[in-house]
Amino acid sequence: MYDIAVIGAGPAGLTAALYALRADKSVIVLEKAAFGGQITFSPKLENYPGTGTLSGNEFAEKLVEQVLDQGADIEPENVLSVLKNEKIFVVKTEDSEYEAKSVIVATGARHRMLGLENEENLVGNGISFCAVCDGAFYKDKCVAVIGGGNSALQEALLLSTLCQKVYVVQNLSYLTGEERLAKELESKDNVEIILSNVVSTFNGEDELQSICIKNTESGEEKVLSLDGVFIAIGLIPQNEAFAEFIDLDSYGYADSGEDCTTRTEGIFVAGDCRKKKIRQVATAVGDGAVAALAACNYIDENFKN
């Protein structure tokens, strides 16, 4: 029996574990993929206060080590479901079951990818997902943004202030983002919008060198030599297993406010799996602290000795 089961070992989940442990609560952290979450794919982290410059993987390793030193149990397991038995939650994984007095869901959201050969190998080596995080590394260089929605247009606008050349590659014959953003982007001299084209290949072994794009109407192919690519075709939240206890919005995000509470007492949400405007390491860490303290208060009030 644990006081708190944290589902997800990204910055939100690990921060939640850290705060709960320092409040003298027993904690298990369950993670199905990489400990550290999406930040492990970032080649450099420079916008997190107090850390200077380090890789996303280094940041994640330090956070995991800190949580382990505080006494957390961390298991590499895929959570399938959560059940509630009176006041106790039962977290079921593919291999085990864990009981806890409270649950913090911090499963994050994974970036949609194109599903092309060599794509995953080049993440962090020329393929990025966040211009705020990684845009500065491509100052005065040539990049492409894949996508045509609001996120893609905002990424491209930011990159246009840093990069020598920005291509926007959209599979449709029009941009789907706001007209205001599209017009602002079209006014940029260093931005070229390429419509009705899809990426067919990512070229490069250890680092991205170019992409091949194919016109969906004519079939014409073209190679763009690039220093970097930013894929902005959406995020996929990973909350399906908890829909019985958590209200989800139309996109699948936990419909929870800044207090990180849900409609089920004892279950809290934190990080990118939650509906929010800004998804950064700093906001994920803030959620983790809020959710952990709320969970600790819930336990103290409902499990008095």
PDB file of C-alpha atoms in Angstrom:
ATOM      1  CA  MET A   1       0.000   0.000   0.000  1.00  0.00           C
ATOM      2  CA  TYR A   2       1.393   3.370  -1.068  1.00  0.00           C
ATOM      3  CA  ASP A   3       0.175   6.788  -0.112  1.00  0.00           C
ATOM      4  CA  ILE A   4       0.431   8.046  -3.693  1.00  0.00           C
ATOM      5  CA  ALA A   5       0.776   6.319  -7.048  1.00  0.00           C
ATOM      6  CA  VAL A   6       2.178   8.642  -9.705  1.00  0.00           C
ATOM      7  CA  ILE A   7       1.484   7.552 -13.279  1.00  0.00           C
ATOM      8  CA  GLY A   8       4.108   9.034 -15.554  1.00  0.00           C
ATOM      9  CA  ALA A   9       7.763   9.880 -14.946  1.00  0.00           C
ATOM     10  CA  GLY A  10       8.140  13.129 -16.839  1.00  0.00           C
ATOM     11  CA  PRO A  11       8.968  16.414 -15.080  1.00  0.00           C
ATOM     12  CA  ALA A  12       5.397  16.704 -13.739  1.00  0.00           C
ATOM     13  CA  GLY A  13       5.244  13.192 -12.324  1.00  0.00           C
ATOM     14  CA  LEU A  14       8.746  13.250 -10.873  1.00  0.00           C
ATOM     15  CA  THR A  15       8.191  16.647  -9.267  1.00  0.00           C
ATOM     16  CA  ALA A  16       4.935  15.373  -7.774  1.00  0.00           C
ATOM     17  CA  ALA A  17       6.814  12.391  -6.364  1.00  0.00           C
ATOM     18  CA  LEU A  18       9.531  14.641  -4.936  1.00  0.00           C
ATOM     19  CA  TYR A  19       7.058  16.939  -3.160  1.00  0.00           C
ATOM     20  CA  ALA A  20       5.063  14.010  -1.806  1.00  0.00           C
ATOM     21  CA  LEU A  21       8.167  12.268  -0.503  1.00  0.00           C
ATOM     22  CA  ARG A  22       9.317  15.410   1.274  1.00  0.00           C
ATOM     23  CA  ALA A  23       5.886  15.499   2.904  1.00  0.00           C
ATOM     24  CA  ASP A  24       6.682  12.046   4.322  1.00  0.00           C
ATOM     25  CA  LYS A  25       4.388  10.138   1.966  1.00  0.00           C
ATOM     26  CA  SER A  26       5.239   6.795   0.369  1.00  0.00           C
ATOM     27  CA  VAL A  27       5.286   6.986  -3.420  1.00  0.00           C
ATOM     28  CA  ILE A  28       5.471   4.672  -6.395  1.00  0.00           C
ATOM     29  CA  VAL A  29       6.093   6.077  -9.877  1.00  0.00           C
ATOM     30  CA  LEU A  30       4.987   4.035 -12.881  1.00  0.00           C
ATOM     31  CA  GLU A  31       6.314   4.826 -16.369  1.00  0.00           C
ATOM     32  CA  LYS A  32       5.801   2.844 -19.572  1.00  0.00           C
ATOM     33  CA  ALA A  33       8.435   4.597 -21.693  1.00  0.00           C
ATOM     34  CA  ALA A  34      11.468   6.791 -21.000  1.00  0.00           C
ATOM     35  CA  PHE A  35      12.025   8.144 -17.511  1.00  0.00           C
ATOM     36  CA  GLY A  36      12.035  11.897 -17.949  1.00  0.00           C
ATOM     37  CA  GLY A  37       9.327  12.104 -20.606  1.00  0.00           C
ATOM     38  CA  GLN A  38       9.474  14.215 -23.771  1.00  0.00           C
ATOM     39  CA  ILE A  39      12.276  16.440 -22.468  1.00  0.00           C
ATOM     40  CA  THR A  40      14.732  13.572 -22.928  1.00  0.00           C
ATOM     41  CA  PHE A  41      14.495  14.179 -26.694  1.00  0.00           C
ATOM     42  CA  SER A  42      15.648  17.798 -26.421  1.00  0.00           C
ATOM     43  CA  PRO A  43      19.364  18.214 -27.224  1.00  0.00           C
ATOM     44  CA  LYS A  44      19.664  21.238 -24.928  1.00  0.00           C
ATOM     45  CA  LEU A  45      17.636  22.753 -22.111  1.00  0.00           C
ATOM     46  CA  GLU A  46      18.447  26.414 -21.552  1.00  0.00           C
ATOM     47  CA  ASN A  47      15.184  28.006 -20.398  1.00  0.00           C
ATOM     48  CA  TYR A  48      14.715  26.211 -17.081  1.00  0.00           C
ATOM     49  CA  PRO A  49      15.708  28.484 -14.170  1.00  0.00           C
ATOM     50  CA  GLY A  50      18.918  27.733 -12.335  1.00  0.00           C
ATOM     51  CA  THR A  51      20.239  24.941 -14.560  1.00  0.00           C
ATOM     52  CA  GLY A  52      22.320  26.807 -17.131  1.00  0.00           C
ATOM     53  CA  THR A  53      22.728  24.637 -20.213  1.00  0.00           C
ATOM     54  CA  LEU A  54      22.312  20.886 -20.166  1.00  0.00           C
ATOM     55  CA  SER A  55      20.717  18.255 -22.335  1.00  0.00           C
ATOM     56  CA  GLY A  56      17.165  17.153 -21.725  1.00  0.00           C
ATOM     57  CA  ASN A  57      18.474  13.703 -20.912  1.00  0.00           C
ATOM     58  CA  GLU A  58      20.872  15.092 -18.289  1.00  0.00           C
ATOM     59  CA  PHE A  59      18.026  17.055 -16.707  1.00  0.00           C
ATOM     60  CA  ALA A  60      15.859  13.932 -16.581  1.00  0.00           C
ATOM     61  CA  GLU A  61      18.648  11.832 -15.059  1.00  0.00           C
ATOM     62  CA  LYS A  62      19.208  14.392 -12.290  1.00  0.00           C
ATOM     63  CA  LEU A  63      15.492  14.498 -11.522  1.00  0.00           C
ATOM     64  CA  VAL A  64      15.167  10.709 -11.427  1.00  0.00           C
ATOM     65  CA  GLU A  65      18.227  10.427  -9.167  1.00  0.00           C
ATOM     66  CA  GLN A  66      16.826  13.074  -6.820  1.00  0.00           C
ATOM     67  CA  VAL A  67      13.501  11.251  -6.526  1.00  0.00           C
ATOM     68  CA  LEU A  68      15.184   7.893  -5.939  1.00  0.00           C
ATOM     69  CA  ASP A  69      17.405   9.426  -3.248  1.00  0.00           C
ATOM     70  CA  GLN A  70      14.245  10.582  -1.448  1.00  0.00           C
ATOM     71  CA  GLY A  71      12.978   7.004  -1.330  1.00  0.00           C
ATOM     72  CA  ALA A  72      10.557   6.593  -4.201  1.00  0.00           C
ATOM     73  CA  ASP A  73       9.886   3.276  -5.876  1.00  0.00           C
ATOM     74  CA  ILE A  74      10.076   3.653  -9.664  1.00  0.00           C
ATOM     75  CA  GLU A  75       8.854   0.854 -11.895  1.00  0.00           C
ATOM     76  CA  PRO A  76       8.940   0.588 -15.719  1.00  0.00           C
ATOM     77  CA  GLU A  77       5.347  -0.535 -16.181  1.00  0.00           C
ATOM     78  CA  ASN A  78       2.454   0.309 -18.479  1.00  0.00           C
ATOM     79  CA  VAL A  79      -0.687   1.243 -16.552  1.00  0.00           C
ATOM     80  CA  LEU A  80      -3.811  -0.299 -18.060  1.00  0.00           C
ATOM     81  CA  SER A  81      -6.494   0.955 -15.690  1.00  0.00           C
ATOM     82  CA  VAL A  82      -7.374   2.366 -12.299  1.00  0.00           C
ATOM     83  CA  LEU A  83     -10.119   0.952 -10.076  1.00  0.00           C
ATOM     84  CA  LYS A  84     -11.541   2.324  -6.840  1.00  0.00           C
ATOM     85  CA  ASN A  85     -12.321  -0.010  -3.960  1.00  0.00           C
ATOM     86  CA  GLU A  86     -14.050   2.124  -1.328  1.00  0.00           C
ATOM     87  CA  LYS A  87     -11.341   4.691  -0.471  1.00  0.00           C
ATOM     88  CA  ILE A  88      -8.426   2.756  -1.964  1.00  0.00           C
ATOM     89  CA  PHE A  89      -7.305   2.959  -5.592  1.00  0.00           C
ATOM     90  CA  VAL A  90      -6.010  -0.120  -7.401  1.00  0.00           C
ATOM     91  CA  VAL A  91      -3.630   0.678 -10.256  1.00  0.00           C
ATOM     92  CA  LYS A  92      -3.415  -2.213 -12.708  1.00  0.00           C
ATOM     93  CA  THR A  93      -0.426  -2.648 -15.005  1.00  0.00           C
ATOM     94  CA  GLU A  94       0.413  -5.343 -17.526  1.00  0.00           C
ATOM     95  CA  ASP A  95       2.272  -7.298 -14.847  1.00  0.00           C
ATOM     96  CA  SER A  96       1.137  -6.123 -11.417  1.00  0.00           C
ATOM     97  CA  GLU A  97      -1.375  -4.319  -9.238  1.00  0.00           C
ATOM     98  CA  TYR A  98      -0.580  -1.501  -6.818  1.00  0.00           C
ATOM     99  CA  GLU A  99      -2.775  -0.064  -4.088  1.00  0.00           C
ATOM    100  CA  ALA A 100      -2.654   3.618  -3.191  1.00  0.00           C
ATOM    101  CA  LYS A 101      -4.619   6.143  -1.185  1.00  0.00           C
ATOM    102  CA  SER A 102      -4.321   8.709  -3.968  1.00  0.00           C
ATOM    103  CA  VAL A 103      -3.347   8.808  -7.644  1.00  0.00           C
ATOM    104  CA  ILE A 104      -1.634  11.515  -9.676  1.00  0.00           C
ATOM    105  CA  VAL A 105      -2.009  11.135 -13.435  1.00  0.00           C
ATOM    106  CA  ALA A 106       0.963  12.728 -15.191  1.00  0.00           C
ATOM    107  CA  THR A 107       1.007  10.752 -18.420  1.00  0.00           C
ATOM    108  CA  GLY A 108       1.846  13.704 -20.629  1.00  0.00           C
ATOM    109  CA  ALA A 109       1.110  14.028 -24.311  1.00  0.00           C
ATOM    110  CA  ARG A 110       3.217  12.611 -27.087  1.00  0.00           C
ATOM    111  CA  HIS A 111       3.925  14.482 -30.275  1.00  0.00           C
ATOM    112  CA  ARG A 112       2.279  13.219 -33.414  1.00  0.00           C
ATOM    113  CA  MET A 113       4.905  12.032 -35.833  1.00  0.00           C
ATOM    114  CA  LEU A 114       4.822  11.366 -39.540  1.00  0.00           C
ATOM    115  CA  GLY A 115       5.722   7.697 -39.182  1.00  0.00           C
ATOM    116  CA  LEU A 116       8.565   7.806 -41.693  1.00  0.00           C
ATOM    117  CA  GLU A 117      11.679   5.680 -41.734  1.00  0.00           C
ATOM    118  CA  ASN A 118      14.588   7.213 -39.818  1.00  0.00           C
ATOM    119  CA  GLU A 119      12.288   9.747 -38.152  1.00  0.00           C
ATOM    120  CA  GLU A 120      12.688   8.554 -34.563  1.00  0.00           C
ATOM    121  CA  ASN A 121      16.470   8.217 -34.988  1.00  0.00           C
ATOM    122  CA  LEU A 122      16.744  11.897 -35.900  1.00  0.00           C
ATOM    123  CA  VAL A 123      14.648  13.257 -33.015  1.00  0.00           C
ATOM    124  CA  GLY A 124      17.051  15.479 -31.116  1.00  0.00           C
ATOM    125  CA  ASN A 125      19.467  15.358 -34.044  1.00  0.00           C
ATOM    126  CA  GLY A 126      17.741  17.739 -36.399  1.00  0.00           C
ATOM    127  CA  ILE A 127      14.102  16.909 -35.707  1.00  0.00           C
ATOM    128  CA  SER A 128      12.459  18.948 -32.958  1.00  0.00           C
ATOM    129  CA  PHE A 129       8.940  19.715 -31.764  1.00  0.00           C
ATOM    130  CA  CYS A 130       9.280  22.968 -29.842  1.00  0.00           C
ATOM    131  CA  ALA A 131      10.597  26.253 -31.234  1.00  0.00           C
ATOM    132  CA  VAL A 132      10.556  27.861 -27.782  1.00  0.00           C
ATOM    133  CA  CYS A 133      12.802  25.062 -26.510  1.00  0.00           C
ATOM    134  CA  ASP A 134      15.117  24.513 -29.475  1.00  0.00           C
ATOM    135  CA  GLY A 135      14.704  27.429 -31.868  1.00  0.00           C
ATOM    136  CA  ALA A 136      17.778  29.301 -30.630  1.00  0.00           C
ATOM    137  CA  PHE A 137      19.992  26.406 -31.728  1.00  0.00           C
ATOM    138  CA  TYR A 138      19.056  27.176 -35.335  1.00  0.00           C
ATOM    139  CA  LYS A 139      19.845  30.897 -35.324  1.00  0.00           C
ATOM    140  CA  ASP A 140      20.768  32.070 -38.843  1.00  0.00           C
ATOM    141  CA  LYS A 141      20.145  28.573 -40.211  1.00  0.00           C
ATOM    142  CA  CYS A 142      17.594  26.984 -42.525  1.00  0.00           C
ATOM    143  CA  VAL A 143      14.645  25.053 -41.072  1.00  0.00           C
ATOM    144  CA  ALA A 144      11.245  23.697 -42.030  1.00  0.00           C
ATOM    145  CA  VAL A 145       8.023  23.526 -40.044  1.00  0.00           C
ATOM    146  CA  ILE A 146       5.729  20.623 -40.912  1.00  0.00           C
ATOM    147  CA  GLY A 147       2.053  21.461 -40.448  1.00  0.00           C
ATOM    148  CA  GLY A 148      -0.415  24.244 -41.162  1.00  0.00           C
ATOM    149  CA  GLY A 149      -2.463  24.678 -37.991  1.00  0.00           C
ATOM    150  CA  ASN A 150      -2.134  27.336 -35.303  1.00  0.00           C
ATOM    151  CA  SER A 151       0.709  25.545 -33.552  1.00  0.00           C
ATOM    152  CA  ALA A 152       2.706  25.225 -36.758  1.00  0.00           C
ATOM    153  CA  LEU A 153       2.142  28.861 -37.714  1.00  0.00           C
ATOM    154  CA  GLN A 154       3.166  30.070 -34.254  1.00  0.00           C
ATOM    155  CA  GLU A 155       6.285  27.918 -34.409  1.00  0.00           C
ATOM    156  CA  ALA A 156       7.133  29.310 -37.838  1.00  0.00           C
ATOM    157  CA  LEU A 157       6.604  32.918 -36.715  1.00  0.00           C
ATOM    158  CA  LEU A 158       8.993  32.460 -33.809  1.00  0.00           C
ATOM    159  CA  LEU A 159      11.562  30.728 -36.003  1.00  0.00           C
ATOM    160  CA  SER A 160      11.299  33.514 -38.600  1.00  0.00           C
ATOM    161  CA  THR A 161      12.806  35.904 -36.035  1.00  0.00           C
ATOM    162  CA  LEU A 162      15.802  33.603 -35.560  1.00  0.00           C
ATOM    163  CA  CYS A 163      16.452  31.688 -38.744  1.00  0.00           C
ATOM    164  CA  GLN A 164      17.770  32.727 -42.120  1.00  0.00           C
ATOM    165  CA  LYS A 165      15.096  30.720 -43.936  1.00  0.00           C
ATOM    166  CA  VAL A 166      11.898  29.010 -42.800  1.00  0.00           C
ATOM    167  CA  TYR A 167       9.854  26.664 -44.965  1.00  0.00           C
ATOM    168  CA  VAL A 168       6.303  25.787 -43.938  1.00  0.00           C
ATOM    169  CA  VAL A 169       5.235  22.476 -45.481  1.00  0.00           C
ATOM    170  CA  GLN A 170       1.499  21.770 -45.388  1.00  0.00           C
ATOM    171  CA  ASN A 171      -0.199  18.684 -46.840  1.00  0.00           C
ATOM    172  CA  LEU A 172      -3.404  20.566 -47.687  1.00  0.00           C
ATOM    173  CA  SER A 173      -3.933  23.270 -50.318  1.00  0.00           C
ATOM    174  CA  TYR A 174      -4.497  25.861 -47.592  1.00  0.00           C
ATOM    175  CA  LEU A 175      -3.329  26.689 -44.089  1.00  0.00           C
ATOM    176  CA  THR A 176      -5.750  25.607 -41.376  1.00  0.00           C
ATOM    177  CA  GLY A 177      -4.524  28.071 -38.740  1.00  0.00           C
ATOM    178  CA  GLU A 178      -5.995  31.468 -37.974  1.00  0.00           C
ATOM    179  CA  GLU A 179      -6.087  33.914 -40.880  1.00  0.00           C
ATOM    180  CA  ARG A 180      -4.303  36.514 -38.757  1.00  0.00           C
ATOM    181  CA  LEU A 181      -1.352  34.176 -38.186  1.00  0.00           C
ATOM    182  CA  ALA A 182      -1.284  33.125 -41.833  1.00  0.00           C
ATOM    183  CA  LYS A 183      -1.177  36.729 -43.071  1.00  0.00           C
ATOM    184  CA  GLU A 184       1.561  37.623 -40.620  1.00  0.00           C
ATOM    185  CA  LEU A 185       3.589  34.641 -41.804  1.00  0.00           C
ATOM    186  CA  GLU A 186       3.023  35.461 -45.475  1.00  0.00           C
ATOM    187  CA  SER A 187       4.434  38.946 -44.864  1.00  0.00           C
ATOM    188  CA  LYS A 188       7.799  37.544 -43.741  1.00  0.00           C
ATOM    189  CA  ASP A 189      10.528  37.781 -46.408  1.00  0.00           C
ATOM    190  CA  ASN A 190      12.410  34.757 -45.049  1.00  0.00           C
ATOM    191  CA  VAL A 191       9.367  32.444 -44.945  1.00  0.00           C
ATOM    192  CA  GLU A 192       8.275  30.234 -47.851  1.00  0.00           C
ATOM    193  CA  ILE A 193       4.940  28.429 -47.568  1.00  0.00           C
ATOM    194  CA  ILE A 194       4.731  25.180 -49.538  1.00  0.00           C
ATOM    195  CA  LEU A 195       1.167  23.865 -49.855  1.00  0.00           C
ATOM    196  CA  SER A 196      -0.150  20.488 -51.069  1.00  0.00           C
ATOM    197  CA  ASN A 197       3.109  18.759 -50.164  1.00  0.00           C
ATOM    198  CA  VAL A 198       3.984  15.937 -47.808  1.00  0.00           C
ATOM    199  CA  VAL A 199       7.331  14.860 -46.424  1.00  0.00           C
ATOM    200  CA  SER A 200       8.326  11.539 -47.954  1.00  0.00           C
ATOM    201  CA  THR A 201      11.800  11.023 -46.447  1.00  0.00           C
ATOM    202  CA  PHE A 202      14.122  12.385 -43.796  1.00  0.00           C
ATOM    203  CA  ASN A 203      17.702  12.220 -45.031  1.00  0.00           C
ATOM    204  CA  GLY A 204      20.765  11.906 -42.817  1.00  0.00           C
ATOM    205  CA  GLU A 205      22.378   9.248 -40.654  1.00  0.00           C
ATOM    206  CA  ASP A 206      23.557  10.852 -37.414  1.00  0.00           C
ATOM    207  CA  GLU A 207      22.075  14.286 -38.151  1.00  0.00           C
ATOM    208  CA  LEU A 208      19.350  15.586 -40.429  1.00  0.00           C
ATOM    209  CA  GLN A 209      20.672  16.873 -43.739  1.00  0.00           C
ATOM    210  CA  SER A 210      17.581  17.292 -45.897  1.00  0.00           C
ATOM    211  CA  ILE A 211      14.009  16.218 -46.498  1.00  0.00           C
ATOM    212  CA  CYS A 212      12.250  15.053 -49.620  1.00  0.00           C
ATOM    213  CA  ILE A 213       8.781  16.505 -50.187  1.00  0.00           C
ATOM    214  CA  LYS A 214       6.174  15.304 -52.677  1.00  0.00           C
ATOM    215  CA  ASN A 215       3.379  17.333 -54.234  1.00  0.00           C
ATOM    216  CA  THR A 216       0.066  15.605 -53.515  1.00  0.00           C
ATOM    217  CA  GLU A 217      -1.475  16.860 -56.782  1.00  0.00           C
ATOM    218  CA  SER A 218       1.304  16.523 -59.367  1.00  0.00           C
ATOM    219  CA  GLY A 219       3.499  13.901 -57.706  1.00  0.00           C
ATOM    220  CA  GLU A 220       6.530  16.146 -58.223  1.00  0.00           C
ATOM    221  CA  GLU A 221       9.319  15.569 -55.708  1.00  0.00           C
ATOM    222  CA  LYS A 222      11.771  18.084 -54.351  1.00  0.00           C
ATOM    223  CA  VAL A 223      14.671  17.982 -51.894  1.00  0.00           C
ATOM    224  CA  LEU A 224      15.080  20.734 -49.285  1.00  0.00           C
ATOM    225  CA  SER A 225      18.509  21.020 -47.656  1.00  0.00           C
ATOM    226  CA  LEU A 226      17.894  21.863 -44.013  1.00  0.00           C
ATOM    227  CA  ASP A 227      19.590  22.267 -40.662  1.00  0.00           C
ATOM    228  CA  GLY A 228      16.447  21.370 -38.741  1.00  0.00           C
ATOM    229  CA  VAL A 229      12.796  20.352 -38.926  1.00  0.00           C
ATOM    230  CA  PHE A 230      10.037  21.201 -36.464  1.00  0.00           C
ATOM    231  CA  ILE A 231       7.091  18.802 -36.601  1.00  0.00           C
ATOM    232  CA  ALA A 232       3.899  20.554 -35.519  1.00  0.00           C
ATOM    233  CA  ILE A 233       0.990  18.307 -36.419  1.00  0.00           C
ATOM    234  CA  GLY A 234      -0.504  18.003 -32.968  1.00  0.00           C
ATOM    235  CA  LEU A 235      -0.224  16.203 -29.655  1.00  0.00           C
ATOM    236  CA  ILE A 236      -1.835  13.009 -28.434  1.00  0.00           C
ATOM    237  CA  PRO A 237      -2.756  13.035 -24.720  1.00  0.00           C
ATOM    238  CA  GLN A 238      -2.636   9.664 -23.005  1.00  0.00           C
ATOM    239  CA  ASN A 239      -5.645   9.733 -20.714  1.00  0.00           C
ATOM    240  CA  GLU A 240      -7.906   7.034 -22.156  1.00  0.00           C
ATOM    241  CA  ALA A 241      -7.309   4.585 -19.322  1.00  0.00           C
ATOM    242  CA  PHE A 242      -8.572   7.103 -16.763  1.00  0.00           C
ATOM    243  CA  ALA A 243     -11.691   8.419 -18.517  1.00  0.00           C
ATOM    244  CA  GLU A 244     -13.915   6.755 -15.912  1.00  0.00           C
ATOM    245  CA  PHE A 245     -12.569   9.088 -13.241  1.00  0.00           C
ATOM    246  CA  ILE A 246     -11.412  12.165 -15.175  1.00  0.00           C
ATOM    247  CA  ASP A 247     -13.427  14.493 -17.386  1.00  0.00           C
ATOM    248  CA  LEU A 248     -11.750  14.884 -20.789  1.00  0.00           C
ATOM    249  CA  ASP A 249     -12.171  17.721 -23.251  1.00  0.00           C
ATOM    250  CA  SER A 250     -12.856  17.199 -26.960  1.00  0.00           C
ATOM    251  CA  TYR A 251      -9.137  16.697 -27.614  1.00  0.00           C
ATOM    252  CA  GLY A 252      -8.679  14.101 -24.889  1.00  0.00           C
ATOM    253  CA  TYR A 253      -6.945  16.344 -22.346  1.00  0.00           C
ATOM    254  CA  ALA A 254      -7.891  16.196 -18.664  1.00  0.00           C
ATOM    255  CA  ASP A 255     -10.432  18.968 -18.161  1.00  0.00           C
ATOM    256  CA  SER A 256      -8.845  20.310 -15.007  1.00  0.00           C
ATOM    257  CA  GLY A 257      -7.839  23.795 -13.897  1.00  0.00           C
ATOM    258  CA  GLU A 258      -4.708  25.106 -12.212  1.00  0.00           C
ATOM    259  CA  ASP A 259      -5.654  23.309  -8.979  1.00  0.00           C
ATOM    260  CA  CYS A 260      -5.034  19.976 -10.772  1.00  0.00           C
ATOM    261  CA  THR A 261      -8.135  18.371  -9.223  1.00  0.00           C
ATOM    262  CA  THR A 262     -10.581  16.065 -11.013  1.00  0.00           C
ATOM    263  CA  ARG A 263     -14.196  15.079 -10.467  1.00  0.00           C
ATOM    264  CA  THR A 264     -12.968  12.080  -8.476  1.00  0.00           C
ATOM    265  CA  GLU A 265     -11.696  12.788  -4.982  1.00  0.00           C
ATOM    266  CA  GLY A 266      -8.221  11.412  -4.565  1.00  0.00           C
ATOM    267  CA  ILE A 267      -7.244  11.589  -8.254  1.00  0.00           C
ATOM    268  CA  PHE A 268      -5.227  14.552  -9.494  1.00  0.00           C
ATOM    269  CA  VAL A 269      -3.662  15.452 -12.851  1.00  0.00           C
ATOM    270  CA  ALA A 270      -0.432  17.236 -13.684  1.00  0.00           C
ATOM    271  CA  GLY A 271       1.559  18.304 -16.716  1.00  0.00           C
ATOM    272  CA  ASP A 272       0.929  18.050 -20.425  1.00  0.00           C
ATOM    273  CA  CYS A 273      -1.985  15.619 -20.055  1.00  0.00           C
ATOM    274  CA  ARG A 274      -3.970  18.512 -18.559  1.00  0.00           C
ATOM    275  CA  LYS A 275      -5.837  21.132 -20.587  1.00  0.00           C
ATOM    276  CA  LYS A 276      -3.586  24.180 -20.645  1.00  0.00           C
ATOM    277  CA  LYS A 277      -2.227  26.880 -22.935  1.00  0.00           C
ATOM    278  CA  ILE A 278       1.501  26.559 -22.229  1.00  0.00           C
ATOM    279  CA  ARG A 279       3.274  23.207 -22.219  1.00  0.00           C
ATOM    280  CA  GLN A 280       6.823  23.669 -20.984  1.00  0.00           C
ATOM    281  CA  VAL A 281       9.023  21.955 -18.410  1.00  0.00           C
ATOM    282  CA  ALA A 282       8.453  24.869 -16.031  1.00  0.00           C
ATOM    283  CA  THR A 283       4.658  24.577 -16.196  1.00  0.00           C
ATOM    284  CA  ALA A 284       4.817  20.784 -15.847  1.00  0.00           C
ATOM    285  CA  VAL A 285       6.954  21.101 -12.723  1.00  0.00           C
ATOM    286  CA  GLY A 286       4.514  23.654 -11.309  1.00  0.00           C
ATOM    287  CA  ASP A 287       1.624  21.249 -11.891  1.00  0.00           C
ATOM    288  CA  GLY A 288       3.550  18.471 -10.196  1.00  0.00           C
ATOM    289  CA  ALA A 289       4.032  20.525  -7.046  1.00  0.00           C
ATOM    290  CA  VAL A 290       0.371  21.606  -6.963  1.00  0.00           C
ATOM    291  CA  ALA A 291      -0.960  18.087  -7.538  1.00  0.00           C
ATOM    292  CA  ALA A 292       1.330  16.558  -4.914  1.00  0.00           C
ATOM    293  CA  LEU A 293       0.384  19.037  -2.211  1.00  0.00           C
ATOM    294  CA  ALA A 294      -3.300  18.568  -3.036  1.00  0.00           C
ATOM    295  CA  ALA A 295      -2.893  14.796  -2.806  1.00  0.00           C
ATOM    296  CA  CYS A 296      -1.090  15.107   0.519  1.00  0.00           C
ATOM    297  CA  ASN A 297      -3.891  17.283   1.904  1.00  0.00           C
ATOM    298  CA  TYR A 298      -6.461  14.762   0.676  1.00  0.00           C
ATOM    299  CA  ILE A 299      -4.667  11.897   2.421  1.00  0.00           C
ATOM    300  CA  ASP A 300      -4.195  13.838   5.646  1.00  0.00           C
ATOM    301  CA  GLU A 301      -7.899  14.679   5.743  1.00  0.00           C
ATOM    302  CA  ASN A 302      -9.263  11.272   4.773  1.00  0.00           C
ATOM    303  CA  PHE A 303      -6.849   8.803   6.361  1.00  0.00           C
ATOM    304  CA  LYS A 304      -6.399  10.185   9.861  1.00  0.00           C
ATOM    305  CA  ASN A 305      -4.860   7.803  12.370  1.00  0.00           C
TER     306      ASN A 305
END
